[in-house]
mmCIF file of C-alpha atoms in Angstrom:
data_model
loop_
_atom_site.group_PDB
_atom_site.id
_atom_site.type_symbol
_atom_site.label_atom_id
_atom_site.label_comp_id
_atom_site.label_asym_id
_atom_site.label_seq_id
_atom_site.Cartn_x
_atom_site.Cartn_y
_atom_site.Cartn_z
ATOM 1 C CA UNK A 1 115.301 68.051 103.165
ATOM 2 C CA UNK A 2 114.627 66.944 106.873
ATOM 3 C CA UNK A 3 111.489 64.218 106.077
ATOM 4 C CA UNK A 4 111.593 61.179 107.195
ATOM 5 C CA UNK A 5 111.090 58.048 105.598
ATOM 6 C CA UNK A 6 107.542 57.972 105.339
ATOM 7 C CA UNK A 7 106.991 61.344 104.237
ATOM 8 C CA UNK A 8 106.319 63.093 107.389
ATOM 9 C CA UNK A 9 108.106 65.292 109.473
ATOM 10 C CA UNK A 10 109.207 69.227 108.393
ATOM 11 C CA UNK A 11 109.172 68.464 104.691
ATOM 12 C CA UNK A 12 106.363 66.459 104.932
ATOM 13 C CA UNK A 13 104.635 69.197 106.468
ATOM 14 C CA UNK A 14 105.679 71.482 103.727
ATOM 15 C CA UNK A 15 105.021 69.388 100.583
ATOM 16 C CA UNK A 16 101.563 69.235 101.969
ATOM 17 C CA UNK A 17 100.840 73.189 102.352
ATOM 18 C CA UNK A 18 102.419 74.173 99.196
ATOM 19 C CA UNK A 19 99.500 71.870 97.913
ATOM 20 C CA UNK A 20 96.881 73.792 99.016
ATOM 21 C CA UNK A 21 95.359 77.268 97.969
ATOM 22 C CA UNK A 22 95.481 78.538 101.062
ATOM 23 C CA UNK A 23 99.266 78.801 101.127
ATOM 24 C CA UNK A 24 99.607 80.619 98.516
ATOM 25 C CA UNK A 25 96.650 82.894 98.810
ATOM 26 C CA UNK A 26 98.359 84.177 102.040
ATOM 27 C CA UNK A 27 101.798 85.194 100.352
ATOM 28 C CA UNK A 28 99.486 87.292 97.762
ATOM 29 C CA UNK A 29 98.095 88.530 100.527
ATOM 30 C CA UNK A 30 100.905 88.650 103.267
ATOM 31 C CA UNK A 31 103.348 90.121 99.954
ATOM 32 C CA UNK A 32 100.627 92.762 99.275
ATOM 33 C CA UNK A 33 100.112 93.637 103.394
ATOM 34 C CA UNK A 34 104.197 94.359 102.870
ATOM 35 C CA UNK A 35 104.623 95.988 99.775
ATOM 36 C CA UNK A 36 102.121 98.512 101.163
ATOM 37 C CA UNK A 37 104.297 99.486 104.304
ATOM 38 C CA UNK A 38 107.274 99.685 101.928
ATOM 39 C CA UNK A 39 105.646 101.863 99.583
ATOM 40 C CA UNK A 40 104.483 103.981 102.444
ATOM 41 C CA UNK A 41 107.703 104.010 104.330
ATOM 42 C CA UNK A 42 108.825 105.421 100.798
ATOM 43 C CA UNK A 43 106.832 108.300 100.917
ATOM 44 C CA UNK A 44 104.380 106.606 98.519
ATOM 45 C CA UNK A 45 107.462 107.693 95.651
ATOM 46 C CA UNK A 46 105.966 106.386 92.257
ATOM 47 C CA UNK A 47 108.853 103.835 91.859
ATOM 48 C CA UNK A 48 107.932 102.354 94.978
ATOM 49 C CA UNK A 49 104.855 100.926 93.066
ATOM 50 C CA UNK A 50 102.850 98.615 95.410
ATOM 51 C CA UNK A 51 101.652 96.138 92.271
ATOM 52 C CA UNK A 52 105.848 95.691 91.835
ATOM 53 C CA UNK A 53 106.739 95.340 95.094
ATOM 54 C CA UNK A 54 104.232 92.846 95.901
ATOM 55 C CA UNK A 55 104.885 90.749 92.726
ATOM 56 C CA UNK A 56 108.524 91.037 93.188
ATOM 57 C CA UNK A 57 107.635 89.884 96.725
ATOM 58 C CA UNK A 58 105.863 86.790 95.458
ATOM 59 C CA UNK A 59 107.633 85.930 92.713
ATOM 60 C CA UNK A 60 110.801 85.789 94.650
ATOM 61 C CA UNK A 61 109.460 83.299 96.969
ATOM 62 C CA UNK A 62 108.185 80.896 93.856
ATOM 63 C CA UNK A 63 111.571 81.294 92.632
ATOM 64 C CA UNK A 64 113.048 80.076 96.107
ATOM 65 C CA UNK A 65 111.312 77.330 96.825
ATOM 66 C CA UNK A 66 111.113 76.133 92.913
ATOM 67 C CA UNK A 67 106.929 76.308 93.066
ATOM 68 C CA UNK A 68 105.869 76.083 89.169
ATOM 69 C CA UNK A 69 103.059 79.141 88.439
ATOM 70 C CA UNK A 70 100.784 76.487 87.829
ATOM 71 C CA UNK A 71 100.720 76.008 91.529
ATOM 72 C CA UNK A 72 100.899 79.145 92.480
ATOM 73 C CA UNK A 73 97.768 80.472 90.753
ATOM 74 C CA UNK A 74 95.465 77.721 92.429
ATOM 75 C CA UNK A 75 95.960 79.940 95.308
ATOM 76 C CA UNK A 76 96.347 83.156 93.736
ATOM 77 C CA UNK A 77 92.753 82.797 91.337
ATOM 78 C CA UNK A 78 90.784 83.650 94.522
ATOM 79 C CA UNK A 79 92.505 87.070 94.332
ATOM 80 C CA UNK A 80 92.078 87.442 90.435
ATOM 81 C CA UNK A 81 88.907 86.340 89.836
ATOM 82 C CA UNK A 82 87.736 89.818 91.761
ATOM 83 C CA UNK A 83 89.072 91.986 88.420
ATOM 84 C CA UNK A 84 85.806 91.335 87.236
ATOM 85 C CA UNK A 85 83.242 92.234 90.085
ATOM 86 C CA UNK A 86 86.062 95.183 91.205
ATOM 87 C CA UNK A 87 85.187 96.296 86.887
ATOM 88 C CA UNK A 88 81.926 95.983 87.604
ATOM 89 C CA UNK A 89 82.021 98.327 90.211
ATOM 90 C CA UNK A 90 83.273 100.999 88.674
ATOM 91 C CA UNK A 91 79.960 102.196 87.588
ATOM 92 C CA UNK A 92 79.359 103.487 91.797
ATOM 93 C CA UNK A 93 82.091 106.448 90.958
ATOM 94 C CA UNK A 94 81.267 106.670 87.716
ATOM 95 C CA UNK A 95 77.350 107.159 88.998
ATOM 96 C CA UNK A 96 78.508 109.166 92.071
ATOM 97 C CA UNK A 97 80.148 111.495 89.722
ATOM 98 C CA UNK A 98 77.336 111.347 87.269
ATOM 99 C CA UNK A 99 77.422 115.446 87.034
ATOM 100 C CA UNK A 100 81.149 115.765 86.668
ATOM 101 C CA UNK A 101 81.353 112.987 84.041
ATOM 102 C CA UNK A 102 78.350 114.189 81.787
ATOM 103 C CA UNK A 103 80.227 118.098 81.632
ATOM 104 C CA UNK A 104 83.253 116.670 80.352
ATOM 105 C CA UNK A 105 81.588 114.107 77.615
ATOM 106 C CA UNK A 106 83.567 115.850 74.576
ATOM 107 C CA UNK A 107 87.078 117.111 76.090
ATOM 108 C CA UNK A 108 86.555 112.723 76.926
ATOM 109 C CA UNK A 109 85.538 111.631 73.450
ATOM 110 C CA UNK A 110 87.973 113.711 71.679
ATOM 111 C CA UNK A 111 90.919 112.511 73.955
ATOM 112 C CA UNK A 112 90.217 108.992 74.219
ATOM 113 C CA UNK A 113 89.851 108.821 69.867
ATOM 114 C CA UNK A 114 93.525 110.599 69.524
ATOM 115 C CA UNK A 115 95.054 108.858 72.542
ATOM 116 C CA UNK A 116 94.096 105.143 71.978
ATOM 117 C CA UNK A 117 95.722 105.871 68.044
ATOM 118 C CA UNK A 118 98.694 107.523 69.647
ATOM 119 C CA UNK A 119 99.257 104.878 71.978
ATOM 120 C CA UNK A 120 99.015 101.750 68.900
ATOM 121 C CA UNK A 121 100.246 103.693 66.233
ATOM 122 C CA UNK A 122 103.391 104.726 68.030
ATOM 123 C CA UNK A 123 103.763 101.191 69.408
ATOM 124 C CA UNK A 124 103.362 99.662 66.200
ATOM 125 C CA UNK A 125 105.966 102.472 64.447
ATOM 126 C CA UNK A 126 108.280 101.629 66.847
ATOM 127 C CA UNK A 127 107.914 97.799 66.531
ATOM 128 C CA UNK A 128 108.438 97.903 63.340
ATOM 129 C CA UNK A 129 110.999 100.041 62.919
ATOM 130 C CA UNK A 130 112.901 97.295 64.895
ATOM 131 C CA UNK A 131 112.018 94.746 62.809
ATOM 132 C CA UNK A 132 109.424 92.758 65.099
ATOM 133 C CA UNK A 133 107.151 90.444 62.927
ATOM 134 C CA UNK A 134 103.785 90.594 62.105
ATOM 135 C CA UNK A 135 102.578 88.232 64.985
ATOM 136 C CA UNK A 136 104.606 89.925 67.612
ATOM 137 C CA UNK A 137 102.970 92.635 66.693
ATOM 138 C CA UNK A 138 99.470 91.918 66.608
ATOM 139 C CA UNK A 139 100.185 90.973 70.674
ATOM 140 C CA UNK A 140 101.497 94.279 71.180
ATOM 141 C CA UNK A 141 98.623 96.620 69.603
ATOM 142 C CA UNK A 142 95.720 96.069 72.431
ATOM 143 C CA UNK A 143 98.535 96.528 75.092
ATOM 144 C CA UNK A 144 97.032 99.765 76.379
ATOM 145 C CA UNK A 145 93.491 97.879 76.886
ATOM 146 C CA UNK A 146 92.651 95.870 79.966
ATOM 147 C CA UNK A 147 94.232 91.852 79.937
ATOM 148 C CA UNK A 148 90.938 90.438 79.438
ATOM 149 C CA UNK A 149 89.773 92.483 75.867
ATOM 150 C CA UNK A 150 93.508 92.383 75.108
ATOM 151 C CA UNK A 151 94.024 88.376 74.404
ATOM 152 C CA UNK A 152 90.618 88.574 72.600
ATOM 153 C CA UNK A 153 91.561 90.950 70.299
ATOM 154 C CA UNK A 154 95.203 89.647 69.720
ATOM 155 C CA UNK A 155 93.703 86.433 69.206
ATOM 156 C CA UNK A 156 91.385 88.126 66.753
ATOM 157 C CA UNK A 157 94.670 89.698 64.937
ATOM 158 C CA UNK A 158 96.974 86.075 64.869
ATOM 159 C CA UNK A 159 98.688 87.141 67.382
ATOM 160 C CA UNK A 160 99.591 84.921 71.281
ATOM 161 C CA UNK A 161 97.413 86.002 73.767
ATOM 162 C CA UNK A 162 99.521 85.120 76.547
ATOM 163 C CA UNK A 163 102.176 87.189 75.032
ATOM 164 C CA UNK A 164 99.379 90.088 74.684
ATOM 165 C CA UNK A 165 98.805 89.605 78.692
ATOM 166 C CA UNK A 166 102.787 89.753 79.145
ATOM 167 C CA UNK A 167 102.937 93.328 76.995
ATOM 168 C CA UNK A 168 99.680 94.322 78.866
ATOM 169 C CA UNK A 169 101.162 93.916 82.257
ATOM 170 C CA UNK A 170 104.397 95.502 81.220
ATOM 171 C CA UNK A 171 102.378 98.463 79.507
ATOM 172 C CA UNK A 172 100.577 99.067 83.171
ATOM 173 C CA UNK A 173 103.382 98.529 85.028
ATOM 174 C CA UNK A 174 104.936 102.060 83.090
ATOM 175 C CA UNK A 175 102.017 103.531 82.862
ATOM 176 C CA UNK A 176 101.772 103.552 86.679
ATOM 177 C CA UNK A 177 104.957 104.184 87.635
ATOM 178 C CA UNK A 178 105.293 107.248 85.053
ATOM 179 C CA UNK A 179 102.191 108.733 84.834
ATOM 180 C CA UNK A 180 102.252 111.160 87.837
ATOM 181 C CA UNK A 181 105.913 112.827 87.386
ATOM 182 C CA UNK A 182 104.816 112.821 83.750
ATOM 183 C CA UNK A 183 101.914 114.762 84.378
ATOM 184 C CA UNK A 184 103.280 116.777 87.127
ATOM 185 C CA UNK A 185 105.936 118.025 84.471
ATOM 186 C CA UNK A 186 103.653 119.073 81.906
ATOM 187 C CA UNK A 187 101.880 121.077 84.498
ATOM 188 C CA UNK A 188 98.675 119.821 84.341
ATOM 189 C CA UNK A 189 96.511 120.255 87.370
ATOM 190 C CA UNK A 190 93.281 118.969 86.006
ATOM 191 C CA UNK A 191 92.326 116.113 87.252
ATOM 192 C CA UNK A 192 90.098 114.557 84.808
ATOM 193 C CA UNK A 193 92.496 114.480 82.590
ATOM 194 C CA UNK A 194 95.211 113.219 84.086
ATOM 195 C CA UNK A 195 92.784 110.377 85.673
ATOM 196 C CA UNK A 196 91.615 109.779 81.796
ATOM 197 C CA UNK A 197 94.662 109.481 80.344
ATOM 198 C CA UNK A 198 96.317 107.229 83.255
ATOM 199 C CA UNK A 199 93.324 104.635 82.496
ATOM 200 C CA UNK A 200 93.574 104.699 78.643
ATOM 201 C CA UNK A 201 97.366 104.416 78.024
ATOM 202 C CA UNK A 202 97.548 102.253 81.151
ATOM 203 C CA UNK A 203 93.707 100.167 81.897
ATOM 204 C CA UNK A 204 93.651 98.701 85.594
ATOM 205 C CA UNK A 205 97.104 99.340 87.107
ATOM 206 C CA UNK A 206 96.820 103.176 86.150
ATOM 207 C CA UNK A 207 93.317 103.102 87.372
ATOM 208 C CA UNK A 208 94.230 101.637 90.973
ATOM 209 C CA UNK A 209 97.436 104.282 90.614
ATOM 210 C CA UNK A 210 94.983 107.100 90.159
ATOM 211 C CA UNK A 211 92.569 105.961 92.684
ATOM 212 C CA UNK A 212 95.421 106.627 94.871
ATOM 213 C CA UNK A 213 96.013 109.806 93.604
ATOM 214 C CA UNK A 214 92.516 111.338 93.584
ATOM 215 C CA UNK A 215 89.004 110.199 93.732
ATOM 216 C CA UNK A 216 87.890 112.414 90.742
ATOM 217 C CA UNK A 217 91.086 110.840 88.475
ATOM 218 C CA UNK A 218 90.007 107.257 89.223
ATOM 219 C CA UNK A 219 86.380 107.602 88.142
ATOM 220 C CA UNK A 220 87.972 109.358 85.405
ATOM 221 C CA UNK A 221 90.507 106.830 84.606
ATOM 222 C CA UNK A 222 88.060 103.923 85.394
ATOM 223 C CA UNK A 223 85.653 105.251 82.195
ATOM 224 C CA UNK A 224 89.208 105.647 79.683
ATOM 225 C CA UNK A 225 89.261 102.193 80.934
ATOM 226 C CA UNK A 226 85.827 100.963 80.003
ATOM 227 C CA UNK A 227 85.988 102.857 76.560
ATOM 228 C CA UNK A 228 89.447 102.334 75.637
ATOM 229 C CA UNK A 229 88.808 98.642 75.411
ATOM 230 C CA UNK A 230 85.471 99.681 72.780
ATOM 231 C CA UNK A 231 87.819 101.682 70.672
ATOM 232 C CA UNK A 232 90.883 99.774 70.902
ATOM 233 C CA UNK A 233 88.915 96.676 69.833
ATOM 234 C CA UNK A 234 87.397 98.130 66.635
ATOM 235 C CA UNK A 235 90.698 99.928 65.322
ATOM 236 C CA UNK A 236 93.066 97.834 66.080
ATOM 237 C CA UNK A 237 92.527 95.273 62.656
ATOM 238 C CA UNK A 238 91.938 98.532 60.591
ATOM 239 C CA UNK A 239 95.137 100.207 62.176
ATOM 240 C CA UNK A 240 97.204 96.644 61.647
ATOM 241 C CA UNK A 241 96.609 96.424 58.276
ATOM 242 C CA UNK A 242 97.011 99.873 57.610
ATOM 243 C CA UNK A 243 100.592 99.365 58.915
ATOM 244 C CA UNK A 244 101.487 96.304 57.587
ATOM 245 C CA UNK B 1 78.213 93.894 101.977
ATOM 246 C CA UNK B 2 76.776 90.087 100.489
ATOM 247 C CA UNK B 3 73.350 92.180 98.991
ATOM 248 C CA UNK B 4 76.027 94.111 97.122
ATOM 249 C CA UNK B 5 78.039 91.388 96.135
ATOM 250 C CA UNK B 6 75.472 89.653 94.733
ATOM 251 C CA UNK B 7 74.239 92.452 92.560
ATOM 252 C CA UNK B 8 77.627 93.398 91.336
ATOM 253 C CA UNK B 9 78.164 89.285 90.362
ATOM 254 C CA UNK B 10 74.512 89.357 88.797
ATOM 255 C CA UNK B 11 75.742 92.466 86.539
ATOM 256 C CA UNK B 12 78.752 90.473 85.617
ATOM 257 C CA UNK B 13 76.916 87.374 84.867
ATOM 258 C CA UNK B 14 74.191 89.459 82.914
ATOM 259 C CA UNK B 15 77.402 91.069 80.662
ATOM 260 C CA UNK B 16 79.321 87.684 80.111
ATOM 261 C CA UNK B 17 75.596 86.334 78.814
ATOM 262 C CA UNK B 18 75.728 89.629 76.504
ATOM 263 C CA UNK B 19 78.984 88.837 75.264
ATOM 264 C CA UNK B 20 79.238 85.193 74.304
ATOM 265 C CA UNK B 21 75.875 85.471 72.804
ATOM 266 C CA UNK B 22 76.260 87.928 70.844
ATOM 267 C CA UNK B 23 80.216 88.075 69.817
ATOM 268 C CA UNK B 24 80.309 91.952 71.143
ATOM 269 C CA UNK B 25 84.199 92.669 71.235
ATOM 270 C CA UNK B 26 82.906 94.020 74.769
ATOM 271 C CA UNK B 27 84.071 91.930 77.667
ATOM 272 C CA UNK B 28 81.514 90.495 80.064
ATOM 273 C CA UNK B 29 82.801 92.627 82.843
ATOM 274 C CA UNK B 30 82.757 95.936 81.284
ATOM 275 C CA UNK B 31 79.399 95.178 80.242
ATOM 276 C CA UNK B 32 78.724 94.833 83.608
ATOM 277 C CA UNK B 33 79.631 97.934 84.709
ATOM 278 C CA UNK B 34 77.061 99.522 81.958
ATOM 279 C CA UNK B 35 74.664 97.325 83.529
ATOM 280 C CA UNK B 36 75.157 98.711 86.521
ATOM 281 C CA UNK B 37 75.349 102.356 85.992
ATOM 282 C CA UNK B 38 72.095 101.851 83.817
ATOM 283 C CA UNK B 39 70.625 100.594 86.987
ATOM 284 C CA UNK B 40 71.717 102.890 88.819
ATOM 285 C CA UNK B 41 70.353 105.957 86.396
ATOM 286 C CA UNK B 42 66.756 104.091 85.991
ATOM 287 C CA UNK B 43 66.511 103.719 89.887
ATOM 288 C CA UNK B 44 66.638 107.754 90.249
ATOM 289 C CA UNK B 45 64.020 107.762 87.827
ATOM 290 C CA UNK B 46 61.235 105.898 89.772
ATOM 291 C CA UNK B 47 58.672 107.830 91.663
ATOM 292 C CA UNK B 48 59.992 106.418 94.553
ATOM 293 C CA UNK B 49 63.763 105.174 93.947
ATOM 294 C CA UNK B 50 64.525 102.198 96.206
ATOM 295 C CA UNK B 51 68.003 102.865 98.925
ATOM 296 C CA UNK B 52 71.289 101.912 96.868
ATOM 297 C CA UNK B 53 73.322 102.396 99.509
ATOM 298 C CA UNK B 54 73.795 98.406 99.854
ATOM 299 C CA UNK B 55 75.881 98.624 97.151
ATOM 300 C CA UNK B 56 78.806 100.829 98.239
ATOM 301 C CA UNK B 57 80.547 98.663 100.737
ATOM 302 C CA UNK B 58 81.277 95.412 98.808
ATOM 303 C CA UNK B 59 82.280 98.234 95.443
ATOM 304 C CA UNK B 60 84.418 100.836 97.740
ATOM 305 C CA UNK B 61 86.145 97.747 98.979
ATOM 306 C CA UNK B 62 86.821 95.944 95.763
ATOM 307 C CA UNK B 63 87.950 99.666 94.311
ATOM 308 C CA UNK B 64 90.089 100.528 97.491
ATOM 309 C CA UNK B 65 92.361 97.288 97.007
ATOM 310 C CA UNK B 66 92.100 97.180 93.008
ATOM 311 C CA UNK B 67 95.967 97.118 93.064
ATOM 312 C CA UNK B 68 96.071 93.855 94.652
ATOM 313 C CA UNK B 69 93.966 91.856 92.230
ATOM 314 C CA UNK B 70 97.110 92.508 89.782
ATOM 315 C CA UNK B 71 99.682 90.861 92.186
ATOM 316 C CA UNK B 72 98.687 86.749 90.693
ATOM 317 C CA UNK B 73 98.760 88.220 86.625
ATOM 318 C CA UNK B 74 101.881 90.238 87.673
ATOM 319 C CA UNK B 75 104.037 87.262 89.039
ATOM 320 C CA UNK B 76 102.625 85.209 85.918
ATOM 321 C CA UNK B 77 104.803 87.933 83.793
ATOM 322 C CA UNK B 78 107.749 87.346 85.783
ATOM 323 C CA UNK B 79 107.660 83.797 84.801
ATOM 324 C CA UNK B 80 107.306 84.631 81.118
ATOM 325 C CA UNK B 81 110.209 86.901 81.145
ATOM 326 C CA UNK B 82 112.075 84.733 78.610
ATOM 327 C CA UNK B 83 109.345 85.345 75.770
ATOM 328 C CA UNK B 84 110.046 88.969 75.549
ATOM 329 C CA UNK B 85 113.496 88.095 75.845
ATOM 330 C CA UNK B 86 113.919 87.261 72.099
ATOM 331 C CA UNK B 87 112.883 90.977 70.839
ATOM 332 C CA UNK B 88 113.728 92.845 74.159
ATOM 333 C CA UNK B 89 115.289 95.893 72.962
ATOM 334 C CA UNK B 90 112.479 96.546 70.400
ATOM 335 C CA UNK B 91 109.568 95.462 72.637
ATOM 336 C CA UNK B 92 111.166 98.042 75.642
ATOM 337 C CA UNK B 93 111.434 101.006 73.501
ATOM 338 C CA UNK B 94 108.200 100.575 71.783
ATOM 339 C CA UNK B 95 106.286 99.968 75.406
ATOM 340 C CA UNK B 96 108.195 102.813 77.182
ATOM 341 C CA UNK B 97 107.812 105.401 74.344
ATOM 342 C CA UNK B 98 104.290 104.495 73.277
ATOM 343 C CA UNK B 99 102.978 104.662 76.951
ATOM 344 C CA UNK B 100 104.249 108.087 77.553
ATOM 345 C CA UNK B 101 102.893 109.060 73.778
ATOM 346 C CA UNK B 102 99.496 108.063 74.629
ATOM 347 C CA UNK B 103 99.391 109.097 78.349
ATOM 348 C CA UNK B 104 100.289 112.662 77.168
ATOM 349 C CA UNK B 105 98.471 113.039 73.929
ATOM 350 C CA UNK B 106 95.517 111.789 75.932
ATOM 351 C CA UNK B 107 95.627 114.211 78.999
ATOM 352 C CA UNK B 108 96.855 117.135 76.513
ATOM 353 C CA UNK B 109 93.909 116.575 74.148
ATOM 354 C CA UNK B 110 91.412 116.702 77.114
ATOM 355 C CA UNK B 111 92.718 119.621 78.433
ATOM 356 C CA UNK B 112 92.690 121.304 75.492
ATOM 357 C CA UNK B 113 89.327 120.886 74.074
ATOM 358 C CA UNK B 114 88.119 121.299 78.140
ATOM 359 C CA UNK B 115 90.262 124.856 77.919
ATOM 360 C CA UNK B 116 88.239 125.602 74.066
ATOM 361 C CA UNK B 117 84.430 124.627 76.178
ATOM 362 C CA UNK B 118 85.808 127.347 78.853
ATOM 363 C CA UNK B 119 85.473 124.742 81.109
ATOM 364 C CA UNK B 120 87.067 124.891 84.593
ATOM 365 C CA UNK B 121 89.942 122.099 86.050
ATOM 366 C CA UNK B 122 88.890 119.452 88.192
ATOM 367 C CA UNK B 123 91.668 119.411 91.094
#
């Protein structure tokens, strides 16, 4: 703590910055710019997931200088706001691969019915089974579905929506990080599927992990995406009660 | 790049309209994208279908850095840490076990009924 009396000086300086969104749009940025060379420098090795890296990035420098979230995000919302225009445009691959999308309309429809149960019905066995409460559970059914359709339909359940967001995160985070070794070992080459089931078990972060896979699994996983959050939303209160 | 934007925000705004007025369980967003696509479909079926080709740098961009718009959510979690705290072990197993469960009964079931419609692998 170098300021002077009035205010001013290095401190000064600093207390006025951290006010400001620019500041903190720039880490998000300057964190992202980084976790990219790291990733690369790591031979693009799933672990070495950019989304991690760059939030371990950021969040490390919060922690270190003590900024609350609050602040944080008036920064960062210039970079989050754009989930919702980049969703938008996920109809250009989807209509660039109009063809290859309409050929695989049941191997699609069949797969994203039994996955989306697979995914919540395991997720609610297994909550259960370790004696996590009815609330806590309704946050963790939509965790496969994208944050946004997630809080609405834990909301919709009784369950926190923030929590849903937390599980949601988590969910992509493994999805991302597992979903190409995982594939690799069952020894499945085809791409729309592996795209597909990377966006339904995992939304966003295993779309943006398959877009860097393969062109073909990203429009692939960008539709599990879209239609995963349909399904999830209208079987998720008939699967709940079922369970409970 | 700003004639694309636009469209893509209009699309948005069009699907956010859609939801909140009529209580769809449908985000506004993926809505959107519907939008979109639908407009995209009807254009090729004009006479004369007008140039889309506006559209592709302000969407290639937004889809070419999609993992960054998850760095400000993913630092949020971070924070939050301490809520999942309380049933940790349970909340771990069940997101570890249920994401590989549904990542390979979903790619399995694909390939499957894409093997049964002799259809060939996309690589």
């Amino acid at each position: 703590m170098s300021g002077s009396a009035d205010g001013l000086g290095d401190f000064g300086l600093w207390v006025y910055l951290s006010r400001t969104p620019l500041l903190w749009l720039t880490v998000t940025l300057l964190a992202y710019v980084a976790a990219d060379r790291i990733s690369a420098a790591l031979g693009r090795h799933p672990l070495a997931n950019t989304v991690l890296i760059a939030v371990a990035l950021a969040a490390g420098m919060l922690a270190a200088t003590a900024t609350p979230y609050r602040t944080y995000f008036e920064g960062a919302q210039f970079v989050h706001f754009l989930i919702g225009p980049a969703t938008v445009a996920l109809a250009l691959p989807l209509y660039r691969n109009r063809r290859t999308v309409w050929r695989a309309i049941l191997p699609m429809g069949a797969a994203l019915l039994v996955g989306a149960l697979a995914a919540m019905v395991s997720a609610l066995l297994i909550g259960r089974a370790f004696g996590i409460p009815g609330t806590v559970l309704a946050a963790l059914a939509p965790k496969s579905v994208t944050a946004g359709v997630a809080m609405g339909i834990a909301e919709g359940l009784g369950g926190d929506p923030a929590l849903a967001a937390v599980l949601v995160l988590i969910t992509g985070a493994i999805g991302a990080v597992t979903v190409t070794p995982l594939m690799n070992a069952l020894g499945l080459r085809d791409m729309r599927a592996r795209g597909f089931a990377a966006g339904l078990a995992a939304h966003g972060l295993g779309t943006a992990r398959a877009f860097h896979v393969n062109h073909v699994a990203g429009t692939f996983a960008g539709i599990a995406l879209a239609l995963n959050a349909l399904v999830t939303a209208i079987l998720a209160p008939i699967v709940l009660r079922a369970l409970l | 790049m700003i004639q694309g934007a636009a469209l893509i925000l209009l699309c948005q705004l069009a699907g956010e309209a859609v939801a909140h007025g009529t209580g769809l369980p449908l985000p506004g967003p993926v809505l959107g994208m519907i939008l979109l696509l639908l407009l995209l479909l009807l254009n090729d079926a004009l006479p004369r279908p007008a140039d889309t080709g506006f559209l592709a740098p302000a969407a290639d961009g937004l889809l070419t850095n999609l993992s960054l718009l998850f760095v400000p959510a993913g630092v949020g979690v971070v924070g939050r840490l301490d809520v999942i705290q309380a049933y940790g072990l349970g909340l771990a197993v069940a997101l570890v076990a249920s994401t590989l469960i549904g990542l390979v009964a979903t790619a399995l079931t694909f390939a499957a009924v894409a093997r049964l419609l002799r259809q060939e692998a996309e690589a």
